[in-house]
CSV table of C-alpha atoms in Angstrom, one decimal:
chain,number,residue,atom,x,y,z
A,19,UNK,CA,67.3,3.7,-36.5
A,20,UNK,CA,67.2,2.0,-32.7
A,21,UNK,CA,64.2,3.3,-30.0
A,22,UNK,CA,64.3,3.0,-26.5
A,23,UNK,CA,60.5,1.1,-26.5
A,24,UNK,CA,61.6,-2.4,-24.9
A,25,UNK,CA,59.4,-4.3,-27.1
A,26,UNK,CA,59.4,-4.5,-30.6
A,27,UNK,CA,57.8,-7.4,-32.5
A,28,UNK,CA,58.3,-8.1,-35.9
A,29,UNK,CA,55.6,-9.7,-38.2
A,30,UNK,CA,53.9,-9.7,-41.3
A,31,UNK,CA,50.8,-7.3,-42.0
A,32,UNK,CA,47.9,-9.5,-42.0
A,33,UNK,CA,44.9,-6.6,-42.5
A,34,UNK,CA,44.7,-2.8,-43.0
A,35,UNK,CA,41.4,-1.4,-42.2
A,36,UNK,CA,41.3,2.4,-43.0
A,37,UNK,CA,39.1,5.1,-41.5
A,38,UNK,CA,38.7,8.7,-41.6
A,39,UNK,CA,42.0,10.1,-39.7
A,40,UNK,CA,43.3,6.4,-38.1
A,41,UNK,CA,43.5,3.3,-39.8
A,42,UNK,CA,43.8,-0.4,-38.0
A,43,UNK,CA,46.8,-2.1,-39.2
A,44,UNK,CA,47.0,-5.9,-37.4
A,45,UNK,CA,50.3,-8.0,-37.7
A,46,UNK,CA,51.1,-11.9,-37.5
A,47,UNK,CA,54.1,-12.5,-35.2
A,48,UNK,CA,54.0,-15.7,-35.7
A,49,UNK,CA,51.0,-18.0,-36.0
A,50,UNK,CA,48.4,-17.5,-33.4
A,51,UNK,CA,50.1,-14.8,-32.1
A,52,UNK,CA,48.7,-10.9,-33.4
A,53,UNK,CA,49.3,-7.2,-32.6
A,54,UNK,CA,46.4,-4.9,-33.8
A,55,UNK,CA,47.8,-1.0,-34.0
A,56,UNK,CA,45.6,2.0,-34.7
A,57,UNK,CA,48.0,4.6,-36.9
A,58,UNK,CA,46.9,7.5,-38.6
A,59,UNK,CA,46.2,7.2,-42.5
A,60,UNK,CA,48.4,9.4,-43.6
A,61,UNK,CA,51.3,7.2,-41.8
A,62,UNK,CA,49.9,3.9,-43.6
A,63,UNK,CA,50.8,5.8,-47.0
A,64,UNK,CA,54.1,7.1,-45.5
A,65,UNK,CA,55.2,4.0,-45.0
A,66,UNK,CA,53.8,2.0,-47.6
A,67,UNK,CA,52.2,-0.5,-45.4
A,68,UNK,CA,50.8,-3.6,-47.5
A,69,UNK,CA,49.0,-6.7,-46.3
A,70,UNK,CA,51.8,-9.4,-46.5
A,71,UNK,CA,54.8,-6.8,-46.1
A,72,UNK,CA,57.1,-6.9,-42.8
A,73,UNK,CA,56.5,-4.4,-40.1
A,74,UNK,CA,57.5,-4.2,-36.4
A,75,UNK,CA,55.3,-3.6,-33.8
A,76,UNK,CA,56.5,-1.3,-31.3
A,77,UNK,CA,55.2,-0.8,-27.7
A,78,UNK,CA,56.5,0.9,-24.8
A,79,UNK,CA,56.9,-1.3,-21.5
A,80,UNK,CA,54.8,1.7,-19.8
A,81,UNK,CA,51.7,1.0,-22.3
A,82,UNK,CA,51.6,-2.8,-21.1
A,83,UNK,CA,48.9,-3.7,-18.6
A,84,UNK,CA,49.4,-7.2,-17.0
A,85,UNK,CA,46.1,-9.2,-16.3
A,86,UNK,CA,45.7,-12.7,-14.6
A,87,UNK,CA,43.0,-15.4,-14.5
B,25,UNK,CA,36.0,-9.3,-17.3
B,26,UNK,CA,36.6,-8.7,-20.8
B,27,UNK,CA,38.4,-5.5,-22.1
B,28,UNK,CA,38.0,-3.3,-25.2
B,29,UNK,CA,42.1,-3.1,-25.6
B,30,UNK,CA,42.4,-5.1,-28.7
B,31,UNK,CA,45.8,-7.1,-27.9
B,32,UNK,CA,45.6,-9.6,-25.4
B,33,UNK,CA,48.9,-11.6,-25.3
B,34,UNK,CA,48.9,-14.8,-23.4
B,35,UNK,CA,52.5,-16.0,-21.7
B,36,UNK,CA,54.9,-17.1,-19.0
B,37,UNK,CA,56.4,-14.9,-16.3
B,38,UNK,CA,59.7,-15.3,-17.1
B,39,UNK,CA,61.3,-12.3,-15.1
B,40,UNK,CA,60.5,-9.8,-12.5
B,41,UNK,CA,62.9,-7.0,-12.2
B,42,UNK,CA,61.6,-4.3,-8.9
B,43,UNK,CA,62.1,-0.7,-8.6
B,44,UNK,CA,61.1,1.7,-5.9
B,45,UNK,CA,58.1,2.6,-7.1
B,46,UNK,CA,57.7,0.7,-10.4
B,47,UNK,CA,58.9,-3.0,-11.5
B,48,UNK,CA,59.2,-4.4,-15.0
B,49,UNK,CA,57.5,-7.8,-15.6
B,50,UNK,CA,58.9,-9.5,-18.9
B,51,UNK,CA,56.5,-12.2,-20.2
B,52,UNK,CA,57.4,-15.1,-22.9
B,53,UNK,CA,54.7,-15.4,-25.2
B,54,UNK,CA,56.0,-18.1,-27.2
B,55,UNK,CA,59.7,-19.4,-27.5
B,56,UNK,CA,61.5,-16.4,-28.9
B,57,UNK,CA,58.8,-13.7,-28.4
B,58,UNK,CA,58.8,-11.9,-25.3
B,59,UNK,CA,56.8,-8.6,-23.9
B,60,UNK,CA,57.9,-6.2,-21.6
B,61,UNK,CA,55.7,-4.0,-19.2
B,62,UNK,CA,56.5,-1.9,-16.6
B,63,UNK,CA,53.7,-1.6,-13.8
B,64,UNK,CA,53.7,-0.5,-9.9
B,65,UNK,CA,55.1,-2.6,-7.2
B,66,UNK,CA,52.0,-2.5,-5.6
B,67,UNK,CA,50.1,-4.6,-8.8
B,68,UNK,CA,53.0,-7.2,-9.1
B,69,UNK,CA,51.9,-7.5,-5.2
B,70,UNK,CA,48.1,-7.4,-5.8
B,71,UNK,CA,48.6,-9.5,-8.5
B,72,UNK,CA,50.6,-12.2,-6.7
B,73,UNK,CA,52.9,-12.1,-9.7
B,74,UNK,CA,55.7,-14.4,-9.5
B,75,UNK,CA,58.2,-16.3,-12.1
B,76,UNK,CA,56.6,-19.5,-13.9
B,77,UNK,CA,52.9,-18.3,-13.4
B,78,UNK,CA,51.0,-17.6,-16.5
B,79,UNK,CA,49.7,-13.8,-17.2
B,80,UNK,CA,48.4,-11.3,-20.1
B,81,UNK,CA,49.9,-8.4,-21.8
B,82,UNK,CA,46.9,-6.1,-22.5
B,83,UNK,CA,47.8,-3.5,-24.6
B,84,UNK,CA,45.9,-0.9,-26.6
B,85,UNK,CA,46.1,-0.8,-30.2
B,86,UNK,CA,46.4,3.3,-30.0
B,87,UNK,CA,49.4,2.9,-28.0
B,88,UNK,CA,51.2,0.6,-30.8
B,89,UNK,CA,53.7,2.1,-32.8
B,90,UNK,CA,54.4,0.4,-36.2
B,91,UNK,CA,57.8,1.0,-37.9
B,92,UNK,CA,59.4,-0.5,-40.9
B,93,UNK,CA,62.8,-1.3,-41.8
C,2,UNK,CA,63.6,1.9,-39.6
C,3,UNK,CA,60.9,4.2,-40.5
C,4,UNK,CA,58.3,4.7,-37.6
C,5,UNK,CA,54.4,5.1,-38.2
C,6,UNK,CA,54.4,7.9,-35.1
C,7,UNK,CA,53.9,11.5,-36.5
C,8,UNK,CA,56.5,13.2,-34.4
C,9,UNK,CA,59.8,12.5,-34.9
C,10,UNK,CA,61.9,15.7,-33.2
C,11,UNK,CA,65.4,15.5,-33.5
C,12,UNK,CA,67.6,16.9,-31.0
C,13,UNK,CA,70.7,16.8,-28.7
C,14,UNK,CA,71.1,15.5,-25.1
C,15,UNK,CA,71.1,17.8,-22.4
C,16,UNK,CA,70.5,15.7,-19.2
C,17,UNK,CA,70.3,12.2,-18.0
C,18,UNK,CA,68.8,11.5,-14.6
C,19,UNK,CA,69.1,7.7,-13.7
C,20,UNK,CA,66.7,5.8,-11.3
C,21,UNK,CA,65.7,2.4,-9.9
C,22,UNK,CA,64.1,1.2,-13.2
C,23,UNK,CA,63.0,4.6,-15.0
C,24,UNK,CA,65.7,7.6,-16.3
C,25,UNK,CA,64.6,10.8,-17.7
C,26,UNK,CA,66.2,12.2,-20.5
C,27,UNK,CA,66.2,16.0,-21.3
C,28,UNK,CA,66.9,16.5,-25.6
C,29,UNK,CA,67.4,20.3,-26.4
C,30,UNK,CA,65.5,20.4,-29.9
C,31,UNK,CA,66.4,24.1,-30.5
C,32,UNK,CA,67.7,26.5,-28.1
C,33,UNK,CA,64.7,27.6,-25.6
C,34,UNK,CA,63.1,24.0,-27.0
C,35,UNK,CA,63.7,21.1,-24.8
C,36,UNK,CA,61.5,17.8,-24.8
C,37,UNK,CA,62.0,15.2,-21.5
C,38,UNK,CA,61.5,11.2,-21.6
C,39,UNK,CA,61.2,8.7,-19.2
C,40,UNK,CA,62.6,5.5,-20.6
C,41,UNK,CA,64.2,2.3,-18.6
C,42,UNK,CA,67.5,2.3,-17.5
C,43,UNK,CA,68.2,-0.7,-19.3
C,44,UNK,CA,67.0,1.6,-22.6
C,45,UNK,CA,69.5,4.3,-21.6
C,46,UNK,CA,72.3,1.6,-21.7
C,47,UNK,CA,71.6,-0.3,-24.2
C,48,UNK,CA,70.8,2.8,-26.8
C,49,UNK,CA,74.2,4.2,-24.9
C,50,UNK,CA,72.9,7.7,-24.6
C,51,UNK,CA,75.3,10.3,-23.3
C,52,UNK,CA,75.0,13.9,-23.0
C,53,UNK,CA,75.9,15.6,-26.0
C,54,UNK,CA,75.1,12.7,-28.2
C,55,UNK,CA,72.2,13.1,-31.0
C,56,UNK,CA,68.9,11.2,-30.5
C,57,UNK,CA,65.3,12.0,-31.5
C,58,UNK,CA,62.1,12.1,-29.4
C,59,UNK,CA,59.3,10.2,-30.9
C,60,UNK,CA,56.2,10.6,-30.0
C,61,UNK,CA,52.2,9.3,-31.3
C,62,UNK,CA,50.1,11.8,-31.9
C,63,UNK,CA,47.5,10.1,-30.0
C,64,UNK,CA,49.6,10.8,-26.9
C,65,UNK,CA,49.8,14.5,-27.5
C,66,UNK,CA,47.8,16.6,-25.8
C,67,UNK,CA,46.2,20.3,-26.8
C,68,UNK,CA,46.0,23.3,-24.1
C,69,UNK,CA,44.9,26.7,-24.9
C,70,UNK,CA,45.6,29.6,-22.5
D,6,UNK,CA,45.8,25.7,-14.3
D,7,UNK,CA,49.6,24.1,-14.2
D,8,UNK,CA,49.8,20.1,-15.4
D,9,UNK,CA,51.9,17.9,-14.1
D,10,UNK,CA,52.9,16.6,-17.6
D,11,UNK,CA,56.8,17.9,-18.2
D,12,UNK,CA,56.3,18.9,-21.6
D,13,UNK,CA,54.6,21.7,-22.9
D,14,UNK,CA,55.4,23.2,-26.0
D,15,UNK,CA,54.0,26.3,-27.0
D,16,UNK,CA,53.3,27.1,-30.6
D,17,UNK,CA,50.6,28.2,-33.4
D,18,UNK,CA,48.2,26.0,-35.1
D,19,UNK,CA,49.2,25.4,-38.6
D,20,UNK,CA,46.6,22.9,-39.8
D,21,UNK,CA,43.6,21.2,-38.6
D,22,UNK,CA,41.9,17.9,-40.4
D,23,UNK,CA,39.0,16.8,-39.1
D,24,UNK,CA,37.7,13.1,-39.0
D,25,UNK,CA,34.6,11.3,-38.0
D,26,UNK,CA,35.5,11.1,-33.9
D,27,UNK,CA,38.6,12.5,-34.2
D,28,UNK,CA,40.7,15.2,-35.7
D,29,UNK,CA,44.4,15.9,-36.1
D,30,UNK,CA,45.9,18.9,-35.1
D,31,UNK,CA,49.4,20.6,-36.0
D,32,UNK,CA,51.3,23.2,-34.2
D,33,UNK,CA,54.4,25.1,-35.5
D,34,UNK,CA,56.5,25.2,-32.1
D,35,UNK,CA,59.5,27.2,-34.0
D,36,UNK,CA,60.2,27.4,-37.9
D,37,UNK,CA,60.7,23.5,-39.0
D,38,UNK,CA,59.5,22.3,-35.9
D,39,UNK,CA,56.2,20.5,-35.6
D,40,UNK,CA,54.0,18.7,-33.2
D,41,UNK,CA,51.1,16.8,-34.6
D,42,UNK,CA,48.1,15.8,-31.8
D,43,UNK,CA,45.2,13.9,-32.6
D,44,UNK,CA,42.3,14.7,-30.2
D,45,UNK,CA,38.2,14.6,-30.3
D,46,UNK,CA,36.2,16.1,-33.2
D,47,UNK,CA,34.4,17.7,-29.6
D,48,UNK,CA,37.7,19.3,-28.2
D,49,UNK,CA,38.7,21.1,-31.3
D,50,UNK,CA,34.9,22.9,-31.3
D,51,UNK,CA,35.2,23.2,-27.3
D,52,UNK,CA,38.8,25.0,-27.1
D,53,UNK,CA,37.5,27.2,-30.4
D,54,UNK,CA,41.0,25.6,-32.2
D,55,UNK,CA,41.3,27.8,-35.5
D,56,UNK,CA,44.3,27.7,-37.9
D,57,UNK,CA,46.7,30.7,-36.7
D,58,UNK,CA,45.5,30.7,-33.0
D,59,UNK,CA,48.3,29.9,-30.1
D,60,UNK,CA,48.2,26.8,-28.7
D,61,UNK,CA,50.2,24.2,-26.4
D,62,UNK,CA,51.2,20.7,-26.9
D,63,UNK,CA,51.1,18.7,-23.5
D,64,UNK,CA,53.1,15.6,-23.7
D,65,UNK,CA,53.6,13.0,-20.3
D,66,UNK,CA,57.8,12.2,-20.3
D,67,UNK,CA,56.7,8.6,-19.9
D,68,UNK,CA,54.7,8.7,-23.7
D,69,UNK,CA,58.0,9.5,-25.6
D,70,UNK,CA,60.4,7.5,-26.7
D,71,UNK,CA,64.2,8.2,-27.4
D,72,UNK,CA,65.7,7.1,-30.6
D,73,UNK,CA,69.4,7.1,-32.0
D,74,UNK,CA,70.5,6.6,-35.8
E,12,UNK,CA,44.6,26.8,-19.3
E,13,UNK,CA,42.0,24.4,-20.9
E,14,UNK,CA,43.3,21.1,-22.4
E,15,UNK,CA,41.5,18.8,-25.0
E,16,UNK,CA,42.0,15.6,-22.9
E,17,UNK,CA,38.1,14.7,-22.4
E,18,UNK,CA,38.4,13.3,-18.9
E,19,UNK,CA,39.3,16.1,-15.9
E,20,UNK,CA,37.9,14.8,-12.5
E,21,UNK,CA,38.6,17.4,-9.3
E,22,UNK,CA,39.6,15.5,-6.5
E,23,UNK,CA,41.6,15.9,-3.0
E,24,UNK,CA,45.1,14.4,-2.7
E,25,UNK,CA,44.7,11.5,0.0
E,26,UNK,CA,48.1,10.0,-0.5
E,27,UNK,CA,51.4,11.2,-2.1
E,28,UNK,CA,54.1,7.8,-2.2
E,29,UNK,CA,57.9,9.3,-3.8
E,30,UNK,CA,59.8,6.9,-5.7
E,31,UNK,CA,63.5,7.5,-7.5
E,32,UNK,CA,62.3,9.3,-10.5
E,33,UNK,CA,58.4,8.8,-10.4
E,34,UNK,CA,55.3,9.1,-7.6
E,35,UNK,CA,52.4,8.2,-6.7
E,36,UNK,CA,49.9,10.3,-6.1
E,37,UNK,CA,46.2,9.2,-5.0
E,38,UNK,CA,43.3,11.4,-5.3
E,39,UNK,CA,39.8,11.0,-4.1
E,40,UNK,CA,37.1,12.3,-6.5
E,41,UNK,CA,33.9,11.7,-4.2
E,42,UNK,CA,34.1,9.5,-1.2
E,43,UNK,CA,34.3,5.3,-2.7
E,44,UNK,CA,36.1,7.0,-5.8
E,45,UNK,CA,39.8,7.3,-6.1
E,46,UNK,CA,42.2,8.2,-9.4
E,47,UNK,CA,46.0,6.9,-8.7
E,48,UNK,CA,48.7,8.6,-10.9
E,49,UNK,CA,52.6,8.6,-11.6
E,50,UNK,CA,53.9,11.3,-12.1
E,51,UNK,CA,57.8,12.5,-11.9
E,52,UNK,CA,59.1,13.8,-8.4
E,53,UNK,CA,60.0,16.8,-9.9
E,54,UNK,CA,56.3,17.5,-10.9
E,55,UNK,CA,55.5,16.8,-7.4
E,56,UNK,CA,57.6,19.6,-6.4
E,57,UNK,CA,57.0,21.8,-8.9
E,58,UNK,CA,52.8,21.8,-8.6
E,59,UNK,CA,53.9,21.7,-4.5
E,60,UNK,CA,51.2,18.8,-4.1
E,61,UNK,CA,50.5,17.9,-0.3
E,62,UNK,CA,47.7,15.6,1.5
E,63,UNK,CA,44.5,17.6,1.5
E,64,UNK,CA,45.2,20.1,-1.6
E,65,UNK,CA,42.6,20.0,-4.3
E,66,UNK,CA,43.8,18.8,-7.8
E,67,UNK,CA,42.6,17.4,-10.9
E,68,UNK,CA,43.2,14.1,-12.9
E,69,UNK,CA,43.5,14.7,-16.2
E,70,UNK,CA,43.0,11.3,-18.9
E,71,UNK,CA,43.2,11.6,-22.4
E,72,UNK,CA,39.7,9.6,-23.5
E,73,UNK,CA,42.5,7.4,-26.0
E,74,UNK,CA,43.9,6.3,-22.7
E,75,UNK,CA,40.2,4.6,-21.1
E,76,UNK,CA,40.4,0.9,-21.5
E,77,UNK,CA,36.7,0.3,-21.1
E,78,UNK,CA,36.0,-3.5,-19.3
E,79,UNK,CA,32.7,-5.4,-18.9
E,80,UNK,CA,32.4,-8.6,-15.7
F,9,UNK,CA,40.5,-11.3,-15.0
F,10,UNK,CA,42.2,-8.9,-12.9
F,11,UNK,CA,44.6,-6.2,-14.4
F,12,UNK,CA,47.4,-4.5,-13.0
F,13,UNK,CA,46.0,-1.2,-14.1
F,14,UNK,CA,45.9,1.0,-10.9
F,15,UNK,CA,42.6,2.5,-11.7
F,16,UNK,CA,39.3,0.2,-12.3
F,17,UNK,CA,36.1,2.8,-11.8
F,18,UNK,CA,32.8,1.0,-12.3
F,19,UNK,CA,29.7,3.0,-13.8
F,20,UNK,CA,26.8,3.1,-15.9
F,21,UNK,CA,27.1,3.6,-19.8
F,22,UNK,CA,25.4,7.1,-20.6
F,23,UNK,CA,26.4,7.9,-24.2
F,24,UNK,CA,28.0,5.6,-27.0
F,25,UNK,CA,29.1,7.7,-29.9
F,26,UNK,CA,30.2,5.7,-33.4
F,27,UNK,CA,32.8,6.8,-35.6
F,28,UNK,CA,34.2,4.8,-38.8
F,29,UNK,CA,37.9,3.4,-36.8
F,30,UNK,CA,36.9,4.8,-33.2
F,31,UNK,CA,33.8,5.4,-30.9
F,32,UNK,CA,33.3,7.2,-27.7
F,33,UNK,CA,31.8,5.8,-24.7
F,34,UNK,CA,30.8,7.6,-21.6
F,35,UNK,CA,30.5,6.0,-18.7
F,36,UNK,CA,28.5,7.8,-15.3
F,37,UNK,CA,30.9,6.7,-12.3
F,38,UNK,CA,28.6,8.5,-9.9
F,39,UNK,CA,26.4,11.8,-10.6
F,40,UNK,CA,28.5,14.4,-11.8
F,41,UNK,CA,31.5,11.7,-12.1
F,42,UNK,CA,31.8,10.9,-16.0
F,43,UNK,CA,34.8,9.5,-17.7
F,44,UNK,CA,35.4,9.1,-21.8
F,45,UNK,CA,37.0,7.0,-23.9
F,46,UNK,CA,37.7,6.0,-27.4
F,47,UNK,CA,38.0,2.8,-28.0
F,48,UNK,CA,37.9,0.8,-31.7
F,49,UNK,CA,34.4,0.0,-33.4
F,50,UNK,CA,35.0,-3.7,-32.8
F,51,UNK,CA,35.4,-3.8,-29.2
F,52,UNK,CA,32.1,-1.9,-28.7
F,53,UNK,CA,30.4,-4.9,-30.9
F,54,UNK,CA,32.8,-7.5,-29.2
F,55,UNK,CA,31.8,-6.2,-25.6
F,56,UNK,CA,28.2,-5.9,-26.6
F,57,UNK,CA,28.1,-2.4,-25.0
F,58,UNK,CA,24.9,-0.3,-24.5
F,59,UNK,CA,23.4,2.5,-22.9
F,60,UNK,CA,22.3,1.3,-19.5
F,61,UNK,CA,24.7,-1.5,-19.3
F,62,UNK,CA,27.1,-1.5,-16.4
F,63,UNK,CA,31.2,-1.2,-17.3
F,64,UNK,CA,34.7,-0.3,-15.8
F,65,UNK,CA,36.9,2.5,-17.1
F,66,UNK,CA,40.4,1.2,-16.9
F,67,UNK,CA,43.1,3.7,-16.7
F,68,UNK,CA,47.1,3.3,-16.1
F,69,UNK,CA,48.3,5.4,-13.5
F,70,UNK,CA,50.9,6.2,-15.7
F,71,UNK,CA,48.4,7.5,-17.9
F,72,UNK,CA,47.1,10.0,-15.8
F,73,UNK,CA,48.1,13.7,-15.8
F,74,UNK,CA,47.8,15.6,-12.0
F,75,UNK,CA,46.6,19.5,-12.8
F,76,UNK,CA,46.6,22.3,-10.2
F,77,UNK,CA,44.5,25.7,-10.8
């Protein structure tokens, strides 16, 4: 399956923090570059996500804010 | 200013593609890892974004989808 | 590829309306039920979207608002 | 009230799964076509949502990702 | 129609800036407090939005980022 | 830090409602005008948010829906 979201960042699952409805999943893209997602508990089970497994962070370009210091 | 968004990825602006209301801005986080944002033309001007400048991609954890192959 | 987004609605592309940076794509899920997406022009070309082709509308549960009349 | 969101899908509430802050609400649009939303517990109470009641899934076109197989 | 989005800010339309697919609409909530939306051109026409008219900015709580200085 | 999000509404934190993964934070922008955000529990701690403190609600223009009565 290919998606229209412009950002697909491949990485390794470093941490899964479960909650009542949602869970936090942190991917390491490359050493020092991490992306954290909040997805439903059901999705974690459905995708059989586990620490150490490969996964992709998919992000729509319209959901990215640009900041400058 | 600090933000509640869980993802702040620092990088260098590689490309700016302008449109009537929105513009596409691509950041290189590290070689081979890019993030594309769609922000308003007015924001590009307000933040004085230019290719080669440093910027940060700010993304809410709830806007990240996880995919597996 | 499987995605964590809870909503994946399969349908047929009925209309593509192009813009400078973004394009509007309308899918017919079943007769009388349509979903409209705004994606980048580049994604329309990359996914080779055409009217009459099959596609899937992927929507995060946290992006759905519930209304009552 | 009319909304600018391009997608308003009418359906029947099939399931409500409560959490600490958020709850999952699944609508059946037509047999075989469901949409799941995550909204706050407070909104479920405020809108007096119950299984079997009519409701509308409101989705911005910019929040829809298009995928192809 | 009532919506599950936690934020409904009533105001007066101050400015409409049209684009090819999207348009920018700015509401004045109270003097000195403005909210800008990007909605599709078709929605501006469908809702018959005009400067000086009353409208409501509807925002999901999960789409709000908190920042501190 | 400056952000590309078009909406930055300054206010005072009126209420923080914690959950397992997410927390609800309500800001008073001006008397009678409130904005509610859902952010992760970790962000509440990281930003040291407390009732009575100043904070900013940051909202992308593409995340705002316009409604008319």
